[in-house]
Amino acid sequence: MYNLMTIAQIRSLEDHAVREQGITEKRLMLDAGTAVADFITNNSYQAPVAVVCGPGKNGGDGWVTARVLHSRGHKVTVYTTQHPNKAEGLLAEIIYEATSAGVHWEYWEVSPGPEVFNTYGVLVDALLGIGCRIPLGAEPGELGYWCRMMNQSRSPVVAVDVPSGVSGDSGQVDENAILAETTVTMLAAKVGLALAPAARHTGDVVVADLGVKTDQVADRDSMPAVYVDQEYALQLPLPAFDANKYSRGRALIIAGSRDYPGAAVMATLAACRCGAGYVQLATPASIAPLARTHLLTAPVVELPETRGGLINGPKALNVLLELSLQADSVLIGPGLGRDERLLELVRRLVLDRQEGIVEIPIVIDADALYAFAGHSELLLSPMIGREMILTPHGGEMARLLGRLITAQEALSQAVSLAKELSSSLVTCVFKGPSTVIASSFATIIDSQGPPTLATAGTGDVLAGMIAALLAQGLDPRVAAALAVRLQAHSAALATEDLTPLSVTALDVIENIPDAARVVMQSLRGENYA
């Protein structure tokens, strides 16, 4: 796991290091450049090396990188967007030390083309770092043009701190933002690096702490985090030697309608693949026969239905309350429909405070979220006393909060929106290119899901996976985050096998076992074939 900081927190950390730890600004720059040089040396990139330096501190890091590499015998050239004679202060001092050591440099008013960059084994992007201002501009001589020429080359790019053209806070990117193979980021990873679309530009993220203590950062406990597979492996609820189907968790899935029978089937199949010992589907009577043909291991309960093929809310309430009392987790929502009497059923089931019901955690997904459109305060009220997991995408988030949220806002404000819809009892899984899992206790960002998850039914699959892990006793935040990571791996495996054109939600379900194997092997190095 590594925590994520805002740019303001990083600047505060730098100031604290200078004031309290006695680390000079120059020392920070020297250590940053050395960290990048170490990474390049240790990863055996082909020679020679080109370091592209801007006019600020990030450029200074780049000049240090070039000097250190030169001292180690690497053939290195600095391409600078500002003539060294115009540099001032610390940057001028750093440049003088590099040039005096014999580092070769070239000043270009307009970036060289990709044919020049193609002659290098690796490019180092030291143009902007955390000082990015979008847009960069795309005309010759502007920084966006430099980025585009580097991207068009065949040479891999190592970014210093933050890829140029990427916002370290919001994750927004310039249209010409650097596409890095690796980002060596300083002091701590930045929040924006974990968010889409920036996460597609960073490559692997390597944190160089530079010897700076981070325990003095304000609001440290509230910082978002990224977890690695080894940590998820420790949370997998593998069955005990004396387990039985009930001790492995009972998940109740309330889903489906005549128009959307597949949602119920996929959510249930996904739950069955995630380890719950007893998964039960409650669905309208007319689609029960279809569900049974696909669910050979999951009992199907037929519920009273309306003429339109929806669950009949008033008639089904007592049945569902009784079924809930026998479950360890409940999922409600996939493919339900939005009849007002059905939505009232959802509210009754979710907000019911009777003994036995309120202790059962519930996943609220898809159409069930619609029951609380504009009234999220009902879900967040501490009076309910029930653990809940909400799984909205951007449109559902806007309806729950009762305000317009653009697609761009959903991306750039994903963390704050997820936190707004969470509490000590409510975990929000805000789905998107970067999925944010938030509660009062922690915020987790996961950007590993491939774009092939953008297809009908994958939300139903994720909801079923969460319900199964929740039934096995995992903390709601852990259950949600583990399900998100397993689904990401599953989709990636399906994409590798089927190409990005052909992956469906059913393919994601089929690859859940291999996704679990990937996570287990990350920790143990064992063969689960």
Short mmCIF file of C-alpha atoms in Angstrom, two decimals:
data_model
loop_
_atom_site.label_atom_id
_atom_site.label_comp_id
_atom_site.label_asym_id
_atom_site.label_seq_id
_atom_site.Cartn_x
_atom_site.Cartn_y
_atom_site.Cartn_z
CA MET A 1 0.00 0.00 0.00
CA TYR A 2 1.09 3.53 -0.62
CA ASN A 3 -0.66 6.73 0.38
CA LEU A 4 -1.48 9.49 -2.07
CA MET A 5 -0.91 13.19 -1.41
CA THR A 6 -2.21 16.36 -2.95
CA ILE A 7 0.21 18.87 -4.43
CA ALA A 8 -0.46 21.18 -1.47
CA GLN A 9 0.54 18.38 0.92
CA ILE A 10 3.71 17.72 -1.08
CA ARG A 11 4.70 21.39 -0.93
CA SER A 12 3.99 21.42 2.80
CA LEU A 13 6.14 18.32 3.19
CA GLU A 14 9.01 19.98 1.31
CA ASP A 15 8.74 23.06 3.53
CA HIS A 16 8.72 20.90 6.65
CA ALA A 17 11.79 19.00 5.45
CA VAL A 18 13.67 22.26 4.98
CA ARG A 19 12.53 23.86 8.27
CA GLU A 20 12.47 20.89 10.64
CA GLN A 21 14.76 18.23 9.18
CA GLY A 22 17.49 20.52 7.93
CA ILE A 23 17.26 19.20 4.38
CA THR A 24 18.12 21.97 1.96
CA GLU A 25 16.20 22.60 -1.24
CA LYS A 26 19.35 21.73 -3.16
CA ARG A 27 19.66 18.43 -1.29
CA LEU A 28 16.11 17.54 -2.27
CA MET A 29 16.89 18.30 -5.92
CA LEU A 30 20.14 16.31 -5.84
CA ASP A 31 18.43 13.32 -4.25
CA ALA A 32 15.51 13.48 -6.69
CA GLY A 33 17.78 13.49 -9.73
CA THR A 34 19.90 10.70 -8.26
CA ALA A 35 16.79 8.59 -7.65
CA VAL A 36 15.87 8.85 -11.34
CA ALA A 37 19.44 8.03 -12.37
CA ASP A 38 19.40 5.02 -10.05
CA PHE A 39 16.19 3.77 -11.61
CA ILE A 40 17.59 4.05 -15.14
CA THR A 41 20.84 2.36 -14.15
CA ASN A 42 19.11 -0.49 -12.31
CA ASN A 43 16.68 -1.20 -15.15
CA SER A 44 19.30 -1.59 -17.89
CA TYR A 45 17.83 0.77 -20.46
CA GLN A 46 19.64 0.88 -23.77
CA ALA A 47 22.14 3.71 -24.25
CA PRO A 48 22.25 6.61 -24.93
CA VAL A 49 19.97 8.68 -22.67
CA ALA A 50 18.20 11.95 -23.53
CA VAL A 51 17.04 14.15 -20.66
CA VAL A 52 14.48 16.79 -21.68
CA CYS A 53 14.57 19.66 -19.17
CA GLY A 54 12.16 22.52 -18.60
CA PRO A 55 12.91 25.85 -16.93
CA GLY A 56 11.83 25.03 -13.36
CA LYS A 57 12.63 22.71 -10.46
CA ASN A 58 11.65 19.65 -12.47
CA GLY A 59 14.23 20.70 -15.04
CA GLY A 60 16.76 20.96 -12.22
CA ASP A 61 16.00 17.36 -11.24
CA GLY A 62 16.64 16.43 -14.86
CA TRP A 63 20.03 18.18 -14.98
CA VAL A 64 21.05 16.27 -11.83
CA THR A 65 19.92 13.02 -13.44
CA ALA A 66 22.07 13.77 -16.47
CA ARG A 67 25.13 14.62 -14.35
CA VAL A 68 24.84 11.45 -12.26
CA LEU A 69 24.39 9.26 -15.32
CA HIS A 70 27.34 10.96 -17.01
CA SER A 71 29.51 10.28 -13.95
CA ARG A 72 28.62 6.60 -14.22
CA GLY A 73 29.76 6.38 -17.79
CA HIS A 74 26.43 6.75 -19.58
CA LYS A 75 26.28 8.66 -22.83
CA VAL A 76 23.72 11.37 -22.07
CA THR A 77 22.44 14.53 -23.73
CA VAL A 78 20.28 17.24 -22.17
CA TYR A 79 17.72 18.89 -24.43
CA THR A 80 16.67 22.12 -22.73
CA THR A 81 13.72 24.38 -23.53
CA GLN A 82 15.47 27.36 -21.89
CA HIS A 83 19.02 28.47 -22.64
CA PRO A 84 21.24 27.75 -19.60
CA ASN A 85 22.42 31.36 -19.55
CA LYS A 86 18.89 32.46 -18.60
CA ALA A 87 18.69 30.21 -15.54
CA GLU A 88 18.74 31.85 -12.11
CA GLY A 89 19.26 30.85 -8.50
CA LEU A 90 19.45 27.18 -7.59
CA LEU A 91 18.70 26.05 -11.15
CA ALA A 92 21.66 28.04 -12.47
CA GLU A 93 23.90 26.44 -9.84
CA ILE A 94 22.71 22.94 -10.74
CA ILE A 95 23.22 23.57 -14.46
CA TYR A 96 26.72 24.95 -13.86
CA GLU A 97 27.69 21.81 -11.92
CA ALA A 98 26.37 19.57 -14.69
CA THR A 99 28.01 21.41 -17.56
CA SER A 100 31.28 21.72 -15.65
CA ALA A 101 31.24 17.95 -15.21
CA GLY A 102 31.09 17.57 -18.98
CA VAL A 103 27.38 16.89 -19.55
CA HIS A 104 26.54 17.52 -23.21
CA TRP A 105 23.53 19.78 -23.77
CA GLU A 106 21.59 21.24 -26.67
CA TYR A 107 19.21 24.20 -26.57
CA TRP A 108 16.27 23.96 -28.96
CA GLU A 109 13.65 26.69 -29.31
CA VAL A 110 11.45 24.07 -31.02
CA SER A 111 11.50 20.44 -29.98
CA PRO A 112 13.45 18.05 -32.18
CA GLY A 113 11.27 15.59 -34.02
CA PRO A 114 10.72 11.93 -33.14
CA GLU A 115 13.46 10.90 -35.57
CA VAL A 116 15.98 12.54 -33.19
CA PHE A 117 14.46 11.03 -30.05
CA ASN A 118 14.38 7.61 -31.73
CA THR A 119 18.17 7.47 -31.51
CA TYR A 120 18.03 7.19 -27.70
CA GLY A 121 17.45 4.14 -25.56
CA VAL A 122 15.36 6.09 -23.06
CA LEU A 123 13.96 9.61 -22.72
CA VAL A 124 13.70 11.37 -19.37
CA ASP A 125 10.78 13.80 -19.08
CA ALA A 126 11.85 16.65 -16.77
CA LEU A 127 9.78 19.39 -18.35
CA LEU A 128 7.15 20.29 -15.74
CA GLY A 129 6.57 17.89 -12.84
CA ILE A 130 3.99 19.11 -10.32
CA GLY A 131 4.05 22.57 -11.90
CA CYS A 132 1.81 21.49 -14.76
CA ARG A 133 -0.61 24.03 -16.19
CA ILE A 134 -3.17 22.70 -18.65
CA PRO A 135 -3.38 23.34 -21.57
CA LEU A 136 0.28 23.20 -22.56
CA GLY A 137 -0.19 24.47 -26.10
CA ALA A 138 0.43 22.44 -29.21
CA GLU A 139 2.35 24.80 -31.49
CA PRO A 140 6.09 24.43 -32.21
CA GLY A 141 8.02 25.93 -29.32
CA GLU A 142 5.26 25.24 -26.78
CA LEU A 143 5.67 22.50 -24.19
CA GLY A 144 2.79 20.45 -25.54
CA TYR A 145 4.67 20.18 -28.83
CA TRP A 146 7.74 18.85 -26.99
CA CYS A 147 5.54 16.24 -25.31
CA ARG A 148 3.99 15.19 -28.59
CA MET A 149 7.37 14.73 -30.26
CA MET A 150 8.54 12.56 -27.35
CA ASN A 151 5.35 10.50 -27.49
CA GLN A 152 5.71 9.96 -31.22
CA SER A 153 9.17 8.50 -30.81
CA ARG A 154 9.76 4.80 -30.27
CA SER A 155 11.84 5.39 -27.15
CA PRO A 156 10.40 4.63 -23.68
CA VAL A 157 9.89 7.63 -21.41
CA VAL A 158 10.73 7.86 -17.70
CA ALA A 159 8.88 10.80 -16.14
CA VAL A 160 10.34 12.78 -13.25
CA ASP A 161 7.80 13.21 -10.43
CA VAL A 162 4.70 13.71 -12.63
CA PRO A 163 4.45 13.19 -16.42
CA SER A 164 4.35 16.55 -18.16
CA GLY A 165 0.81 17.51 -19.06
CA VAL A 166 -0.71 15.59 -16.13
CA SER A 167 -2.37 17.22 -13.12
CA GLY A 168 -1.03 15.71 -9.92
CA ASP A 169 -4.25 16.62 -8.12
CA SER A 170 -7.22 16.00 -10.40
CA GLY A 171 -5.81 13.44 -12.81
CA GLN A 172 -6.71 15.64 -15.77
CA VAL A 173 -4.40 15.47 -18.76
CA ASP A 174 -3.44 17.71 -21.65
CA GLU A 175 -4.16 16.28 -25.08
CA ASN A 176 -0.39 15.98 -25.61
CA ALA A 177 0.51 14.77 -22.10
CA ILE A 178 3.53 12.50 -21.83
CA LEU A 179 2.85 8.77 -22.03
CA ALA A 180 5.42 7.43 -19.59
CA GLU A 181 6.57 3.85 -19.20
CA THR A 182 7.53 4.65 -15.60
CA THR A 183 7.05 7.64 -13.33
CA VAL A 184 9.61 8.12 -10.56
CA THR A 185 7.63 10.33 -8.19
CA MET A 186 9.17 12.23 -5.28
CA LEU A 187 8.35 12.12 -1.56
CA ALA A 188 4.99 10.38 -2.10
CA ALA A 189 2.68 9.39 -4.91
CA LYS A 190 0.25 12.10 -5.96
CA VAL A 191 -3.52 11.63 -5.91
CA GLY A 192 -3.83 12.56 -9.56
CA LEU A 193 -1.45 9.81 -10.64
CA ALA A 194 -3.94 7.18 -9.48
CA LEU A 195 -6.96 8.76 -11.18
CA ALA A 196 -8.11 8.39 -14.76
CA PRO A 197 -7.19 9.55 -17.29
CA ALA A 198 -3.78 10.33 -15.73
CA ALA A 199 -3.32 6.74 -14.62
CA ARG A 200 -3.07 5.77 -18.31
CA HIS A 201 -0.09 8.16 -18.68
CA THR A 202 2.04 7.27 -15.66
CA GLY A 203 3.05 3.70 -16.41
CA ASP A 204 4.51 2.05 -13.32
CA VAL A 205 4.77 4.44 -10.38
CA VAL A 206 7.97 4.27 -8.32
CA VAL A 207 8.08 6.34 -5.12
CA ALA A 208 11.38 7.91 -4.04
CA ASP A 209 10.92 9.22 -0.49
CA LEU A 210 14.26 11.12 -0.53
CA GLY A 211 14.68 10.41 3.17
CA VAL A 212 11.91 12.84 4.09
CA LYS A 213 9.64 11.91 6.99
CA THR A 214 5.97 11.96 6.03
CA ASP A 215 4.44 11.52 9.48
CA GLN A 216 3.97 15.26 9.94
CA VAL A 217 1.64 15.71 6.98
CA ALA A 218 -1.73 17.18 7.93
CA ASP A 219 -4.74 14.87 7.49
CA ARG A 220 -2.47 11.88 6.91
CA ASP A 221 -5.16 9.44 8.03
CA SER A 222 -7.57 10.78 5.41
CA MET A 223 -5.16 10.42 2.48
CA PRO A 224 -6.33 8.10 -0.30
CA ALA A 225 -4.35 4.91 -0.79
CA VAL A 226 -3.52 2.39 -3.48
CA TYR A 227 -3.23 -1.27 -2.48
CA VAL A 228 -1.09 -3.88 -4.18
CA ASP A 229 -2.08 -7.46 -4.97
CA GLN A 230 -0.03 -8.90 -2.10
CA GLU A 231 -2.20 -7.02 0.37
CA TYR A 232 -5.38 -8.22 -1.32
CA ALA A 233 -4.07 -11.79 -1.21
CA LEU A 234 -4.04 -11.61 2.58
CA GLN A 235 -7.75 -10.71 2.53
CA LEU A 236 -8.96 -13.54 0.31
CA PRO A 237 -11.49 -15.56 2.38
CA LEU A 238 -10.12 -19.03 1.65
CA PRO A 239 -12.27 -21.79 3.22
CA ALA A 240 -11.26 -23.34 6.54
CA PHE A 241 -10.60 -27.10 6.65
CA ASP A 242 -13.86 -27.68 8.55
CA ALA A 243 -15.99 -25.28 6.49
CA ASN A 244 -19.52 -26.02 5.34
CA LYS A 245 -21.72 -24.18 2.88
CA TYR A 246 -23.34 -22.08 5.58
CA SER A 247 -20.15 -21.17 7.42
CA ARG A 248 -18.72 -19.92 4.10
CA GLY A 249 -21.41 -17.26 3.94
CA ARG A 250 -24.97 -16.95 2.67
CA ALA A 251 -25.66 -14.25 0.11
CA LEU A 252 -29.16 -13.22 -0.93
CA ILE A 253 -29.50 -11.59 -4.36
CA ILE A 254 -32.71 -9.62 -4.98
CA ALA A 255 -32.64 -8.83 -8.67
CA GLY A 256 -34.17 -9.12 -12.10
CA SER A 257 -37.32 -8.31 -14.01
CA ARG A 258 -38.98 -9.58 -17.17
CA ASP A 259 -37.04 -7.01 -19.22
CA TYR A 260 -33.71 -7.61 -17.47
CA PRO A 261 -33.39 -11.27 -16.46
CA GLY A 262 -29.69 -11.31 -17.34
CA ALA A 263 -28.79 -8.87 -14.58
CA ALA A 264 -30.08 -11.27 -11.94
CA VAL A 265 -28.30 -14.24 -13.49
CA MET A 266 -24.96 -12.47 -13.87
CA ALA A 267 -24.95 -11.05 -10.34
CA THR A 268 -25.71 -14.50 -8.95
CA LEU A 269 -23.13 -16.30 -11.09
CA ALA A 270 -20.48 -13.77 -10.04
CA ALA A 271 -21.37 -14.28 -6.37
CA CYS A 272 -21.04 -18.03 -6.77
CA ARG A 273 -17.53 -17.56 -8.22
CA CYS A 274 -16.34 -15.46 -5.25
CA GLY A 275 -16.49 -18.06 -2.52
CA ALA A 276 -19.87 -17.66 -0.80
CA GLY A 277 -21.09 -21.09 0.25
CA TYR A 278 -24.80 -20.48 -0.34
CA VAL A 279 -26.01 -17.96 -2.89
CA GLN A 280 -29.76 -17.55 -3.32
CA LEU A 281 -31.59 -15.52 -5.96
CA ALA A 282 -35.00 -13.97 -5.31
CA THR A 283 -36.57 -12.86 -8.58
CA PRO A 284 -39.96 -12.39 -10.31
CA ALA A 285 -41.77 -15.70 -10.87
CA SER A 286 -41.90 -15.39 -14.65
CA ILE A 287 -38.13 -15.33 -15.07
CA ALA A 288 -37.37 -17.99 -12.45
CA PRO A 289 -37.39 -20.85 -15.01
CA LEU A 290 -34.85 -19.02 -17.16
CA ALA A 291 -32.70 -18.26 -14.13
CA ARG A 292 -32.72 -21.92 -13.05
CA THR A 293 -31.35 -23.05 -16.40
CA HIS A 294 -28.26 -20.88 -15.82
CA LEU A 295 -27.95 -21.26 -12.04
CA LEU A 296 -27.52 -24.94 -11.32
CA THR A 297 -25.83 -24.30 -7.96
CA ALA A 298 -27.97 -21.43 -6.67
CA PRO A 299 -31.53 -21.84 -5.39
CA VAL A 300 -34.08 -19.53 -7.05
CA VAL A 301 -37.03 -18.14 -5.08
CA GLU A 302 -40.06 -17.04 -7.10
CA LEU A 303 -41.47 -13.70 -6.00
CA PRO A 304 -44.94 -12.26 -6.70
CA GLU A 305 -44.81 -9.97 -9.70
CA THR A 306 -46.72 -7.21 -11.41
CA ARG A 307 -48.24 -7.42 -14.87
CA GLY A 308 -45.13 -5.69 -16.16
CA GLY A 309 -42.88 -8.44 -14.84
CA LEU A 310 -41.47 -6.52 -11.88
CA ILE A 311 -41.31 -7.71 -8.29
CA ASN A 312 -44.63 -6.85 -6.66
CA GLY A 313 -43.46 -4.69 -3.78
CA PRO A 314 -46.36 -4.99 -1.30
CA LYS A 315 -46.75 -8.74 -1.82
CA ALA A 316 -43.03 -9.57 -1.76
CA LEU A 317 -42.01 -7.55 1.31
CA ASN A 318 -42.59 -10.17 3.99
CA VAL A 319 -41.01 -12.92 1.90
CA LEU A 320 -37.88 -10.86 1.36
CA LEU A 321 -37.65 -9.88 5.02
CA GLU A 322 -37.78 -13.55 5.96
CA LEU A 323 -35.14 -14.46 3.39
CA SER A 324 -32.93 -11.61 4.59
CA LEU A 325 -33.00 -12.92 8.14
CA GLN A 326 -31.36 -16.12 6.87
CA ALA A 327 -28.58 -14.33 4.97
CA ASP A 328 -25.14 -12.98 5.86
CA SER A 329 -25.31 -10.32 3.14
CA VAL A 330 -27.97 -8.95 0.82
CA LEU A 331 -27.66 -7.46 -2.66
CA ILE A 332 -30.58 -5.55 -4.09
CA GLY A 333 -30.88 -3.75 -7.39
CA PRO A 334 -29.56 -5.39 -10.58
CA GLY A 335 -32.25 -5.27 -13.26
CA LEU A 336 -35.08 -4.51 -10.80
CA GLY A 337 -36.90 -1.76 -12.70
CA ARG A 338 -38.27 1.48 -11.28
CA ASP A 339 -41.96 1.02 -10.52
CA GLU A 340 -42.81 3.28 -7.56
CA ARG A 341 -44.23 0.45 -5.46
CA LEU A 342 -41.04 -1.50 -6.11
CA LEU A 343 -38.91 1.47 -5.12
CA GLU A 344 -40.90 1.72 -1.90
CA LEU A 345 -40.08 -1.96 -1.30
CA VAL A 346 -36.40 -1.12 -1.71
CA ARG A 347 -36.66 1.69 0.83
CA ARG A 348 -38.49 -0.56 3.29
CA LEU A 349 -35.89 -3.33 2.98
CA VAL A 350 -32.87 -1.03 3.17
CA LEU A 351 -34.09 1.18 6.00
CA ASP A 352 -35.78 -1.52 8.09
CA ARG A 353 -34.44 -1.30 11.63
CA GLN A 354 -35.92 -4.46 13.09
CA GLU A 355 -33.61 -6.72 15.04
CA GLY A 356 -31.97 -9.30 12.83
CA ILE A 357 -32.30 -7.22 9.67
CA VAL A 358 -30.26 -4.20 10.67
CA GLU A 359 -27.26 -6.43 11.46
CA ILE A 360 -27.09 -7.76 7.88
CA PRO A 361 -24.90 -5.68 5.55
CA ILE A 362 -26.52 -4.77 2.25
CA VAL A 363 -25.20 -3.87 -1.21
CA ILE A 364 -27.39 -1.30 -2.98
CA ASP A 365 -26.87 -1.31 -6.72
CA ALA A 366 -28.37 -0.09 -10.00
CA ASP A 367 -32.15 0.46 -9.85
CA ALA A 368 -32.18 0.17 -6.06
CA LEU A 369 -30.08 3.35 -5.92
CA TYR A 370 -32.84 5.10 -7.86
CA ALA A 371 -35.10 4.63 -4.83
CA PHE A 372 -32.98 7.22 -3.02
CA ALA A 373 -32.56 9.73 -5.87
CA GLY A 374 -32.15 13.18 -4.32
CA HIS A 375 -32.41 11.71 -0.83
CA SER A 376 -28.96 10.33 -0.07
CA GLU A 377 -29.33 11.70 3.45
CA LEU A 378 -31.64 8.76 4.19
CA LEU A 379 -28.79 6.36 3.51
CA LEU A 380 -26.23 8.42 5.41
CA SER A 381 -28.32 8.88 8.54
CA PRO A 382 -26.56 7.31 11.55
CA MET A 383 -30.00 6.40 12.87
CA ILE A 384 -30.23 3.52 10.37
CA GLY A 385 -27.38 1.66 12.03
CA ARG A 386 -26.82 -0.70 9.10
CA GLU A 387 -23.67 -1.30 7.08
CA MET A 388 -24.26 -0.50 3.41
CA ILE A 389 -22.26 -0.53 0.21
CA LEU A 390 -23.43 1.81 -2.55
CA THR A 391 -22.20 1.22 -6.11
CA PRO A 392 -23.05 4.27 -8.24
CA HIS A 393 -21.62 5.22 -11.60
CA GLY A 394 -21.53 8.89 -12.62
CA GLY A 395 -25.20 9.21 -13.56
CA GLU A 396 -26.37 7.42 -10.42
CA MET A 397 -24.10 9.58 -8.28
CA ALA A 398 -25.68 12.71 -9.77
CA ARG A 399 -29.20 11.41 -9.05
CA LEU A 400 -28.34 10.42 -5.49
CA LEU A 401 -26.83 13.80 -4.70
CA GLY A 402 -29.59 15.61 -6.56
CA ARG A 403 -27.41 17.76 -8.78
CA LEU A 404 -25.86 17.83 -12.22
CA ILE A 405 -22.43 16.23 -12.42
CA THR A 406 -20.68 16.34 -15.76
CA ALA A 407 -18.54 13.49 -17.03
CA GLN A 408 -15.44 15.64 -16.53
CA GLU A 409 -16.44 16.43 -12.94
CA ALA A 410 -17.04 12.75 -12.27
CA LEU A 411 -13.44 12.09 -13.29
CA SER A 412 -11.70 15.02 -11.64
CA GLN A 413 -13.79 15.02 -8.45
CA ALA A 414 -14.14 11.26 -8.02
CA VAL A 415 -12.51 11.19 -4.59
CA SER A 416 -14.51 14.07 -3.10
CA LEU A 417 -17.78 12.76 -4.56
CA ALA A 418 -17.22 9.27 -3.16
CA LYS A 419 -16.39 10.73 0.26
CA GLU A 420 -19.54 12.84 0.15
CA LEU A 421 -21.62 9.68 -0.29
CA SER A 422 -19.95 7.71 2.51
CA SER A 423 -19.90 7.55 6.29
CA SER A 424 -18.76 5.28 9.09
CA LEU A 425 -21.47 2.79 8.06
CA VAL A 426 -21.75 3.53 4.34
CA THR A 427 -19.05 2.53 1.88
CA CYS A 428 -19.31 4.14 -1.54
CA VAL A 429 -17.91 2.35 -4.58
CA PHE A 430 -17.84 5.12 -7.20
CA LYS A 431 -17.38 3.25 -10.47
CA GLY A 432 -15.48 4.67 -13.41
CA PRO A 433 -12.15 4.47 -15.24
CA SER A 434 -10.74 4.95 -11.75
CA THR A 435 -12.92 3.35 -9.11
CA VAL A 436 -12.92 5.04 -5.70
CA ILE A 437 -13.89 3.08 -2.59
CA ALA A 438 -14.60 5.48 0.26
CA SER A 439 -15.79 5.32 3.85
CA SER A 440 -15.10 7.44 6.93
CA PHE A 441 -12.15 5.19 7.70
CA ALA A 442 -10.25 5.13 4.42
CA THR A 443 -10.32 5.93 0.71
CA ILE A 444 -8.91 3.48 -1.83
CA ILE A 445 -8.34 4.20 -5.52
CA ASP A 446 -8.10 1.41 -8.10
CA SER A 447 -7.35 2.23 -11.74
CA GLN A 448 -6.41 -1.25 -12.93
CA GLY A 449 -9.71 -2.03 -14.63
CA PRO A 450 -9.31 -2.05 -18.44
CA PRO A 451 -11.73 -0.16 -20.70
CA THR A 452 -13.30 -3.48 -21.70
CA LEU A 453 -15.27 -3.25 -18.45
CA ALA A 454 -17.31 -0.55 -20.18
CA THR A 455 -19.96 -3.00 -21.34
CA ALA A 456 -23.44 -3.98 -20.19
CA GLY A 457 -23.61 -6.23 -17.17
CA THR A 458 -20.22 -5.64 -15.58
CA GLY A 459 -21.82 -3.54 -12.85
CA ASP A 460 -24.11 -6.47 -12.01
CA VAL A 461 -21.06 -8.73 -11.90
CA LEU A 462 -19.21 -6.43 -9.50
CA ALA A 463 -22.24 -6.14 -7.21
CA GLY A 464 -22.52 -9.93 -7.00
CA MET A 465 -18.82 -10.25 -6.23
CA ILE A 466 -19.05 -7.69 -3.43
CA ALA A 467 -22.09 -9.43 -1.91
CA ALA A 468 -20.29 -12.78 -1.86
CA LEU A 469 -17.18 -11.39 -0.17
CA LEU A 470 -19.33 -9.47 2.28
CA ALA A 471 -21.20 -12.66 3.18
CA GLN A 472 -17.91 -14.28 4.14
CA GLY A 473 -17.33 -11.73 6.88
CA LEU A 474 -15.04 -9.23 5.20
CA ASP A 475 -15.22 -5.61 6.28
CA PRO A 476 -17.39 -3.74 3.74
CA ARG A 477 -14.50 -1.54 2.59
CA VAL A 478 -12.23 -4.57 2.14
CA ALA A 479 -14.96 -6.60 0.40
CA ALA A 480 -15.60 -3.77 -2.05
CA ALA A 481 -11.94 -3.07 -2.80
CA LEU A 482 -11.07 -6.75 -3.21
CA ALA A 483 -14.00 -7.26 -5.58
CA VAL A 484 -12.92 -4.25 -7.66
CA ARG A 485 -9.37 -5.60 -7.96
CA LEU A 486 -10.51 -9.14 -8.80
CA GLN A 487 -12.84 -7.80 -11.47
CA ALA A 488 -10.04 -5.69 -12.93
CA HIS A 489 -7.76 -8.72 -13.21
CA SER A 490 -10.59 -10.84 -14.59
CA ALA A 491 -11.37 -8.30 -17.30
CA ALA A 492 -7.69 -7.95 -18.18
CA LEU A 493 -7.35 -11.72 -18.56
CA ALA A 494 -10.48 -11.88 -20.72
CA THR A 495 -9.17 -9.02 -22.85
CA GLU A 496 -5.84 -10.75 -23.37
CA ASP A 497 -7.63 -13.90 -24.52
CA LEU A 498 -10.48 -12.40 -26.54
CA THR A 499 -9.11 -9.00 -27.72
CA PRO A 500 -10.61 -5.68 -26.59
CA LEU A 501 -13.47 -6.01 -29.09
CA SER A 502 -15.08 -9.16 -27.79
CA VAL A 503 -15.21 -9.12 -23.99
CA THR A 504 -18.64 -9.40 -22.36
CA ALA A 505 -19.71 -9.47 -18.74
CA LEU A 506 -20.00 -13.26 -18.95
CA ASP A 507 -16.33 -13.44 -19.95
CA VAL A 508 -15.45 -11.44 -16.85
CA ILE A 509 -17.31 -13.98 -14.69
CA GLU A 510 -15.53 -16.90 -16.35
CA ASN A 511 -12.15 -15.39 -15.55
CA ILE A 512 -12.78 -14.72 -11.85
CA PRO A 513 -10.99 -17.97 -10.82
CA ASP A 514 -7.87 -17.00 -12.74
CA ALA A 515 -8.06 -13.49 -11.30
CA ALA A 516 -8.05 -14.99 -7.80
CA ARG A 517 -5.05 -17.09 -8.81
CA VAL A 518 -3.17 -13.96 -9.95
CA VAL A 519 -3.78 -12.35 -6.57
CA MET A 520 -2.76 -15.47 -4.62
CA GLN A 521 0.41 -15.99 -6.62
CA SER A 522 1.48 -12.40 -6.05
CA LEU A 523 1.98 -13.23 -2.38
CA ARG A 524 3.03 -16.83 -2.28
CA GLY A 525 4.76 -17.43 -5.57
CA GLU A 526 3.03 -20.80 -5.68
CA ASN A 527 1.51 -22.66 -8.59
CA TYR A 528 -2.28 -22.80 -8.36
CA ALA A 529 -2.73 -24.29 -11.83
#
